[in-house]
Amino acid sequence: MTGGLPIYFDWSATSMKKPHQVKTAVIHAMEHMASAARGSYGPGLNAGRVIFQCRLAVKTFFNGTELRHVIFTKHVTEAINIFLKGFLRSGDHVITTIQDHNAVLRPLHDLKERGVHYSVLSADEWGRVKLTELDQVVQKETRAVVLNHGSNVTGNLIDLAAVGEWCRDRGIIFVVDAAQSAGYVPIDMIANNIDVICFTGHKGLYGPQGSGGFILGEKFDVQEQVDGSVIDLSAQIRPLMSGGSGIHSFLETMPEALPDRLEPGTANVPALAGLKAGIDYLNMRGIDAMFDQATELAYHFYHKVKALPGVHFYGDYESYDNSSSAADCGYERLPLVTFNIGKVDAATVAQELWRKAQICVRPGSHCAPLIHRHFKTEDQGMVRFSFSHFNTLAETERAVSVLGEICDEYL
Ligand SMILES: Cc1ncc(COP(=O)(O)O)c(C=O)c1O
């Protein structure tokens, strides 16, 4: 992105630049695909086929177990709402964290009216969630732990394996909001004992906006008991919405079978075609390599900006501080850097970056009120630079230089 085009450092909000394969797939779907499950003519069957392929790609990507347990939604927000509001019951207790997004906090707040209550794990001075508090807040009514894997504010990552094991040992459902980490960090549902993974298609998965969903893990597969009876936990998820499904039209309720029960209305076929192409792209490039490239830039940016006057960072940068090169950092944090310059309003810094050099960054509160309160940045906000392998060193250097000018002018 050079030659007068915007320099984009807001990948945590959405991946503005898509691989060309994604654009081709979206256009192909718009030209050749009708509605799925609505007819047996070619373009309708094409739509059904691409949805099937996308379901398979998503299931494989996160190591899910059953194809019918991949549920598509418009975005992760809808996925989280459908699962939490469909599954939790009055009297249930939930544990979440201070780094969670409003996509989790607001549904949990809504659920208070229905008798669901929740506790929030706090953080240390670097914003690292205190997992040791799990043992202090757990109750006999605790039905789920719902957490944001990678903070869109600090870039800190939560140890999924540790929480997954803790939940498994207590029979608690483990729900992960992977909005930020999916596509950046490998996530294996089985290895980490994840029961529900919620994802959005338009960020690190490089799909279009309007794609997302959730996957139910092994615990939701039909379990046969020794006495021959079966337990199907997935049957307990009540649909949040109902409507056309293309099948069983004379039923007054949604069909029981998944994914149909939780996917009313016409599927967004172009978005799912694009999401499938985005995942194929990740598999082809390799997410390790892409993560390393983005981390290289974030690491470089962090060390350069650290040398500017009055800069204060938010998050755990221990891996960047203690490694002699980005290659040694590993999956310790997401490739994003969040900071403030003295007491300058974050929105002013973002505006100056745009005005001076058409640099796109995200200021403000990032829809994550609790972690902002923790850092006392409710008024000032924070400036967030988030990186992708699509960025270049020249763009990163340009941003550092403009930040230097802003420091000179405002401090
Ligand atoms: C951690 C986290 N969860 C949820 C969301 C919501 O994503 P969407 O708007 O795609 O539903 C975001 C978006 O920034 C996020 O960062």
Coordinates of C-alpha atoms and ligand atoms in Angstrom, one line a residue:
M1 CA 0.0 0.0 0.0
T2 CA 2.1 2.8 -1.3
G3 CA 1.9 5.6 -3.9
G4 CA -0.8 7.7 -2.2
L5 CA -2.9 4.8 -1.1
P6 CA -3.8 4.6 2.6
I7 CA -1.3 2.8 4.8
Y8 CA -3.4 0.3 6.7
F9 CA -2.6 -0.6 10.3
D10 CA -6.1 -1.6 11.4
W11 CA -6.1 -5.3 10.7
S12 CA -7.6 -6.0 14.1
A13 CA -10.7 -4.2 13.0
T14 CA -10.9 -5.9 9.6
S15 CA -8.6 -7.2 7.0
M16 CA -9.1 -4.4 4.4
K17 CA -6.8 -6.0 1.9
K18 CA -8.0 -9.5 0.8
P19 CA -6.0 -12.1 -1.1
H20 CA -7.1 -11.9 -4.8
Q21 CA -8.4 -15.5 -4.5
V22 CA -11.0 -14.2 -2.0
K23 CA -12.3 -11.5 -4.4
T24 CA -12.4 -14.0 -7.3
A25 CA -14.4 -16.4 -5.2
V26 CA -16.9 -13.7 -4.1
I27 CA -17.5 -12.6 -7.7
H28 CA -17.8 -16.1 -8.9
A29 CA -20.4 -16.8 -6.3
M30 CA -22.3 -13.7 -7.2
E31 CA -22.3 -14.7 -10.9
H32 CA -22.9 -18.4 -10.6
M33 CA -24.7 -19.2 -7.3
A34 CA -28.3 -18.9 -6.2
S35 CA -29.8 -19.9 -2.8
A36 CA -28.7 -23.1 -1.3
A37 CA -31.3 -25.8 -0.3
R38 CA -34.0 -23.9 -2.2
G39 CA -34.0 -25.9 -5.6
S40 CA -32.3 -28.7 -7.5
Y41 CA -31.1 -26.5 -10.4
G42 CA -27.4 -26.0 -11.1
P43 CA -26.8 -22.5 -9.5
G44 CA -28.7 -23.6 -6.4
L45 CA -26.6 -26.8 -6.1
N46 CA -23.5 -24.7 -6.7
A47 CA -24.4 -22.6 -3.6
G48 CA -25.0 -25.7 -1.5
R49 CA -21.6 -27.1 -2.6
V50 CA -19.7 -24.0 -1.7
I51 CA -21.3 -23.8 1.7
F52 CA -20.5 -27.5 2.3
Q53 CA -16.8 -26.8 1.2
C54 CA -16.6 -23.8 3.5
R55 CA -18.0 -25.8 6.5
L56 CA -15.4 -28.5 5.8
A57 CA -12.6 -26.0 5.5
V58 CA -13.6 -24.3 8.8
K59 CA -14.0 -27.6 10.7
T60 CA -10.6 -28.8 9.5
F61 CA -8.9 -25.5 10.2
F62 CA -10.0 -25.5 13.9
N63 CA -9.9 -29.3 14.2
G64 CA -13.6 -29.6 14.9
T65 CA -15.3 -33.0 15.0
E66 CA -18.6 -32.9 13.2
L67 CA -19.5 -31.0 10.1
R68 CA -23.1 -30.4 11.2
H69 CA -21.7 -28.7 14.3
V70 CA -20.2 -25.8 12.2
I71 CA -22.9 -23.1 12.4
F72 CA -22.5 -20.1 10.1
T73 CA -23.5 -16.6 11.2
K74 CA -22.9 -13.0 10.0
H75 CA -20.1 -12.4 12.4
V76 CA -18.6 -13.5 15.8
T77 CA -21.0 -11.2 17.6
E78 CA -24.0 -13.1 16.3
A79 CA -22.3 -16.5 17.0
I80 CA -21.7 -15.6 20.6
N81 CA -25.2 -14.3 21.1
I82 CA -26.8 -17.4 19.5
F83 CA -24.7 -19.8 21.7
L84 CA -24.9 -17.9 25.0
K85 CA -28.6 -17.0 24.8
G86 CA -29.6 -20.3 23.4
F87 CA -27.7 -22.5 25.8
L88 CA -27.6 -20.7 29.2
R89 CA -30.5 -21.1 31.6
S90 CA -31.7 -19.2 34.7
G91 CA -29.4 -20.0 37.7
D92 CA -26.3 -20.6 35.5
H93 CA -23.1 -18.9 36.4
V94 CA -20.5 -17.9 33.8
I95 CA -16.8 -16.8 34.1
T96 CA -15.4 -14.3 31.7
T97 CA -12.4 -11.9 31.7
I98 CA -11.5 -8.3 32.0
Q99 CA -10.1 -8.5 28.4
D100 CA -13.4 -9.5 26.9
H101 CA -15.1 -7.5 24.2
N102 CA -18.7 -6.2 24.3
A103 CA -19.5 -9.1 22.0
V104 CA -19.3 -11.2 25.1
L105 CA -20.0 -8.6 27.9
R106 CA -23.2 -7.3 26.4
P107 CA -24.9 -10.7 25.9
L108 CA -23.9 -11.6 29.4
H109 CA -25.4 -8.3 30.7
D110 CA -28.6 -9.1 28.7
L111 CA -28.7 -12.6 30.3
K112 CA -28.8 -11.1 33.8
E113 CA -32.5 -10.4 33.2
R114 CA -32.9 -14.2 32.6
G115 CA -31.2 -15.1 35.9
V116 CA -27.7 -15.8 34.5
H117 CA -24.9 -14.3 36.6
Y118 CA -21.2 -13.9 35.9
S119 CA -17.8 -13.2 37.4
V120 CA -14.9 -11.4 35.7
L121 CA -11.3 -12.5 36.0
S122 CA -9.0 -9.4 36.7
A123 CA -5.6 -8.6 35.3
D124 CA -2.1 -7.6 36.4
E125 CA -0.4 -4.3 35.6
W126 CA 0.4 -5.6 32.1
G127 CA -3.2 -6.5 31.4
R128 CA -2.4 -10.3 31.8
V129 CA -5.6 -12.1 32.8
K130 CA -5.2 -13.7 36.2
L131 CA -6.1 -17.3 35.5
T132 CA -5.4 -18.2 39.1
E133 CA -8.7 -16.5 40.0
L134 CA -10.6 -19.3 38.2
D135 CA -10.4 -21.3 41.4
Q136 CA -11.7 -18.4 43.5
V137 CA -14.7 -17.5 41.4
V138 CA -15.9 -20.9 40.4
Q139 CA -19.3 -22.0 41.8
K140 CA -21.3 -25.2 41.7
E141 CA -23.6 -23.4 39.2
T142 CA -20.7 -22.5 36.9
R143 CA -21.8 -23.7 33.4
A144 CA -19.4 -22.0 31.1
V145 CA -16.1 -20.1 30.9
V146 CA -16.3 -17.6 28.0
L147 CA -13.2 -15.7 27.1
N148 CA -11.5 -13.6 24.4
H149 CA -8.4 -15.6 23.4
G150 CA -6.4 -12.6 22.1
S151 CA -7.0 -9.1 23.3
N152 CA -7.9 -6.6 20.6
V153 CA -6.6 -3.9 23.1
T154 CA -3.3 -5.3 24.6
G155 CA -2.5 -8.1 22.1
N156 CA -2.1 -10.4 25.2
L157 CA -3.0 -14.1 24.5
I158 CA -4.7 -16.4 27.1
D159 CA -3.3 -19.9 27.5
L160 CA -6.2 -21.9 26.0
A161 CA -4.7 -25.3 26.9
A162 CA -4.6 -24.3 30.6
V163 CA -8.1 -23.1 30.7
G164 CA -9.4 -25.9 28.6
E165 CA -7.9 -28.5 31.0
W166 CA -9.3 -26.6 34.0
C167 CA -12.8 -26.6 32.4
R168 CA -12.6 -30.3 31.3
D169 CA -11.7 -31.4 34.8
R170 CA -14.8 -29.7 36.2
G171 CA -17.3 -30.5 33.4
I172 CA -17.6 -26.7 32.5
I173 CA -18.2 -25.6 28.9
F174 CA -15.3 -23.7 27.5
V175 CA -16.3 -21.1 24.9
V176 CA -13.6 -19.1 23.1
D177 CA -14.0 -15.8 21.3
A178 CA -11.3 -16.2 18.6
A179 CA -12.2 -13.0 16.7
Q180 CA -8.6 -11.7 17.0
S181 CA -6.5 -14.9 17.1
A182 CA -8.2 -17.0 14.3
G183 CA -5.9 -17.0 11.3
Y184 CA -3.0 -15.5 13.3
V185 CA -2.4 -18.3 15.9
P186 CA -3.1 -22.0 15.3
I187 CA -6.1 -23.1 17.4
D188 CA -6.9 -26.8 17.9
M189 CA -10.3 -27.5 19.5
I190 CA -9.4 -31.0 20.5
A191 CA -5.9 -30.4 21.9
N192 CA -7.2 -27.4 23.9
N193 CA -10.4 -28.9 25.1
I194 CA -12.4 -26.1 23.5
D195 CA -16.2 -26.9 23.5
V196 CA -17.3 -23.9 21.4
I197 CA -15.1 -21.7 19.2
C198 CA -16.6 -18.5 17.9
F199 CA -15.0 -16.8 14.9
T200 CA -15.4 -13.9 12.6
G201 CA -14.5 -14.3 8.9
H202 CA -13.4 -10.8 8.0
K203 CA -10.3 -10.4 10.2
G204 CA -7.4 -12.9 10.3
L205 CA -9.3 -15.4 8.2
Y206 CA -9.3 -13.0 5.3
G207 CA -12.9 -13.6 4.3
P208 CA -15.4 -11.0 3.6
Q209 CA -17.5 -9.0 6.1
G210 CA -20.7 -10.8 6.8
S211 CA -19.1 -14.2 7.4
G212 CA -18.5 -15.9 10.8
G213 CA -19.9 -18.6 13.0
F214 CA -19.2 -21.1 15.7
I215 CA -18.2 -24.7 16.0
L216 CA -19.5 -27.1 18.7
G217 CA -16.8 -29.5 20.0
E218 CA -16.8 -33.1 21.0
K219 CA -18.9 -32.6 24.2
F220 CA -21.8 -31.7 21.9
D221 CA -21.5 -34.9 19.8
V222 CA -24.2 -37.4 20.7
Q223 CA -22.9 -39.4 23.7
E224 CA -24.1 -43.0 24.1
Q225 CA -24.5 -44.0 27.8
V226 CA -23.8 -47.5 29.1
D227 CA -27.5 -48.1 29.6
G228 CA -28.1 -47.5 25.9
S229 CA -29.6 -44.0 26.3
V230 CA -28.1 -41.0 24.6
I231 CA -27.2 -37.5 25.7
D232 CA -27.3 -34.8 23.0
L233 CA -26.1 -31.5 24.6
S234 CA -26.5 -29.7 21.3
A235 CA -30.3 -30.2 21.5
Q236 CA -30.2 -27.8 24.5
I237 CA -29.3 -24.8 22.3
R238 CA -32.5 -23.0 21.5
P239 CA -32.6 -21.0 18.4
L240 CA -32.4 -17.2 18.9
M241 CA -34.2 -16.6 15.6
S242 CA -36.5 -18.7 13.5
G243 CA -37.5 -18.6 9.9
G244 CA -37.1 -20.3 6.6
S245 CA -34.7 -23.2 6.3
G246 CA -35.5 -24.6 2.9
I247 CA -36.6 -27.9 4.4
H248 CA -39.5 -29.2 6.6
S249 CA -41.6 -26.2 5.6
F250 CA -44.7 -27.4 7.4
L251 CA -43.1 -27.6 10.8
E252 CA -44.1 -24.6 12.9
T253 CA -40.7 -24.6 14.6
M254 CA -37.1 -24.7 13.3
P255 CA -36.1 -28.2 12.2
E256 CA -34.2 -30.0 15.1
A257 CA -31.2 -31.1 12.9
L258 CA -28.1 -29.0 13.0
P259 CA -26.9 -26.8 11.5
D260 CA -30.4 -26.0 10.1
R261 CA -31.9 -25.3 13.5
L262 CA -29.5 -22.4 14.1
E263 CA -29.2 -21.1 10.6
P264 CA -32.5 -19.6 9.6
G265 CA -32.8 -17.5 6.5
T266 CA -30.8 -17.4 3.2
A267 CA -27.1 -18.0 3.7
N268 CA -24.6 -15.3 2.6
V269 CA -23.2 -17.5 -0.2
P270 CA -20.7 -14.9 -1.6
A271 CA -19.3 -14.3 1.9
L272 CA -19.0 -18.0 2.6
A273 CA -17.3 -18.6 -0.8
G274 CA -14.9 -15.8 0.1
L275 CA -14.3 -17.3 3.6
K276 CA -13.5 -20.7 2.1
A277 CA -11.0 -19.0 -0.2
G278 CA -9.5 -17.1 2.7
I279 CA -8.9 -20.3 4.7
D280 CA -7.4 -21.9 1.6
Y281 CA -5.1 -19.0 1.3
L282 CA -4.0 -19.3 5.0
N283 CA -3.4 -23.0 4.5
M284 CA -1.3 -22.4 1.4
R285 CA 0.8 -19.6 2.9
G286 CA 1.0 -21.2 6.3
I287 CA -0.2 -19.2 9.3
D288 CA 3.2 -19.7 11.1
A289 CA 5.0 -17.9 8.3
M290 CA 2.3 -15.2 8.1
F291 CA 2.4 -14.7 11.8
D292 CA 6.2 -14.4 11.8
Q293 CA 6.1 -11.7 9.0
A294 CA 3.5 -9.7 10.9
T295 CA 5.4 -10.1 14.2
E296 CA 8.6 -9.0 12.6
L297 CA 7.0 -5.7 11.7
A298 CA 5.2 -5.3 15.1
Y299 CA 8.5 -6.0 16.9
H300 CA 10.4 -3.5 14.8
F301 CA 7.7 -0.9 15.3
Y302 CA 7.6 -1.4 19.1
H303 CA 11.3 -1.0 19.5
K304 CA 11.4 2.1 17.4
V305 CA 8.4 3.8 19.0
K306 CA 9.8 2.9 22.5
A307 CA 12.6 5.3 21.7
L308 CA 10.2 8.2 21.2
P309 CA 9.6 10.6 24.1
G310 CA 6.5 10.2 26.3
V311 CA 5.2 6.9 24.9
H312 CA 3.4 4.6 27.2
F313 CA 2.5 1.0 26.0
Y314 CA -0.4 -1.2 27.2
G315 CA 0.0 -4.9 27.3
D316 CA 2.6 -7.6 27.9
Y317 CA 5.7 -7.0 25.7
E318 CA 8.0 -9.2 27.7
S319 CA 8.6 -11.4 24.7
Y320 CA 9.6 -8.4 22.5
D321 CA 11.8 -6.9 25.3
N322 CA 13.6 -10.2 26.0
S323 CA 14.1 -11.5 22.5
S324 CA 17.0 -10.4 20.3
S325 CA 14.9 -10.9 17.2
A326 CA 11.2 -11.2 16.3
A327 CA 11.9 -14.8 15.2
D328 CA 12.5 -15.8 18.8
C329 CA 9.2 -14.3 20.1
G330 CA 6.9 -17.2 19.3
Y331 CA 3.1 -17.1 19.9
E332 CA 3.4 -15.0 23.0
R333 CA 1.3 -12.0 21.8
L334 CA -0.7 -10.9 18.8
P335 CA 1.1 -8.6 16.3
L336 CA -0.4 -5.4 17.5
V337 CA 1.0 -2.5 19.5
T338 CA -1.1 -0.2 21.7
F339 CA 0.1 3.0 23.3
N340 CA -0.4 6.7 24.1
I341 CA 1.8 9.7 23.7
G342 CA 1.9 11.7 26.9
K343 CA -1.6 12.9 27.6
V344 CA -2.5 13.5 24.0
D345 CA -6.0 12.3 23.1
A346 CA -5.7 9.0 21.1
A347 CA -8.2 10.3 18.6
T348 CA -5.9 13.3 17.9
V349 CA -3.0 11.1 17.3
A350 CA -5.0 8.9 14.9
Q351 CA -6.3 12.0 13.1
E352 CA -2.8 13.4 12.7
L353 CA -1.6 10.1 11.3
W354 CA -4.3 10.1 8.7
R355 CA -3.9 13.8 7.9
K356 CA -0.1 13.7 7.6
A357 CA 0.4 10.4 5.8
Q358 CA -3.0 8.6 5.3
I359 CA -2.1 6.1 8.0
C360 CA -5.1 4.2 9.3
V361 CA -5.1 3.2 13.0
R362 CA -7.8 2.6 15.6
P363 CA -8.0 5.1 18.5
G364 CA -10.7 5.0 21.3
S365 CA -12.0 2.3 23.6
H366 CA -12.0 -0.7 21.1
C367 CA -15.4 -2.0 22.5
A368 CA -13.6 -3.4 25.5
P369 CA -14.6 -1.2 28.4
L370 CA -13.2 -3.3 31.3
I371 CA -9.6 -3.4 30.1
H372 CA -9.7 0.3 29.4
R373 CA -11.0 1.0 32.9
H374 CA -8.2 -1.2 34.2
F375 CA -5.6 1.1 32.5
K376 CA -7.6 4.2 33.3
T377 CA -7.8 5.2 29.6
E378 CA -11.6 5.7 29.4
D379 CA -11.1 9.4 28.5
Q380 CA -7.9 9.3 26.6
G381 CA -8.4 6.1 24.7
M382 CA -5.5 4.3 23.2
V383 CA -3.8 4.3 19.8
R384 CA -3.7 0.8 18.3
F385 CA -1.4 -0.3 15.4
S386 CA -2.2 -3.8 14.2
F387 CA -0.1 -5.6 11.6
S388 CA -0.5 -8.2 8.9
H389 CA 1.9 -9.9 6.6
F390 CA 0.6 -7.6 3.9
N391 CA 2.3 -4.6 5.6
T392 CA 5.9 -3.7 4.7
L393 CA 8.9 -2.4 6.5
A394 CA 8.7 0.9 4.5
E395 CA 5.1 1.4 5.8
T396 CA 6.3 0.7 9.3
E397 CA 9.2 3.1 9.1
R398 CA 6.9 5.8 7.7
A399 CA 4.5 5.4 10.6
V400 CA 7.4 5.7 13.1
S401 CA 8.6 8.8 11.4
V402 CA 5.2 10.5 11.5
L403 CA 4.8 9.5 15.2
G404 CA 8.1 11.3 15.8
E405 CA 6.7 14.4 14.2
I406 CA 3.5 14.1 16.4
C407 CA 5.7 13.8 19.5
D408 CA 7.6 16.9 18.5
E409 CA 4.4 18.9 17.9
Y410 CA 2.3 17.8 20.8
L411 CA 4.7 17.2 23.7
Ligands
LIG1 C1 -12.2 -9.8 20.6 C2 -13.3 -9.5 19.7 N1 -14.5 -10.1 19.8 C3 -15.5 -9.8 19.1 C4 -15.4 -8.8 18.1 C5 -16.6 -8.5 17.2 O1 -16.4 -8.9 15.9 P1 -17.5 -8.8 14.8 O2 -17.9 -7.3 14.8 O3 -16.9 -9.3 13.5 O4 -18.7 -9.6 15.3 C6 -14.2 -8.2 17.9 C7 -14.0 -7.1 16.9 O5 -13.2 -6.3 16.9 C8 -13.1 -8.5 18.8 O6 -11.9 -7.8 18.7

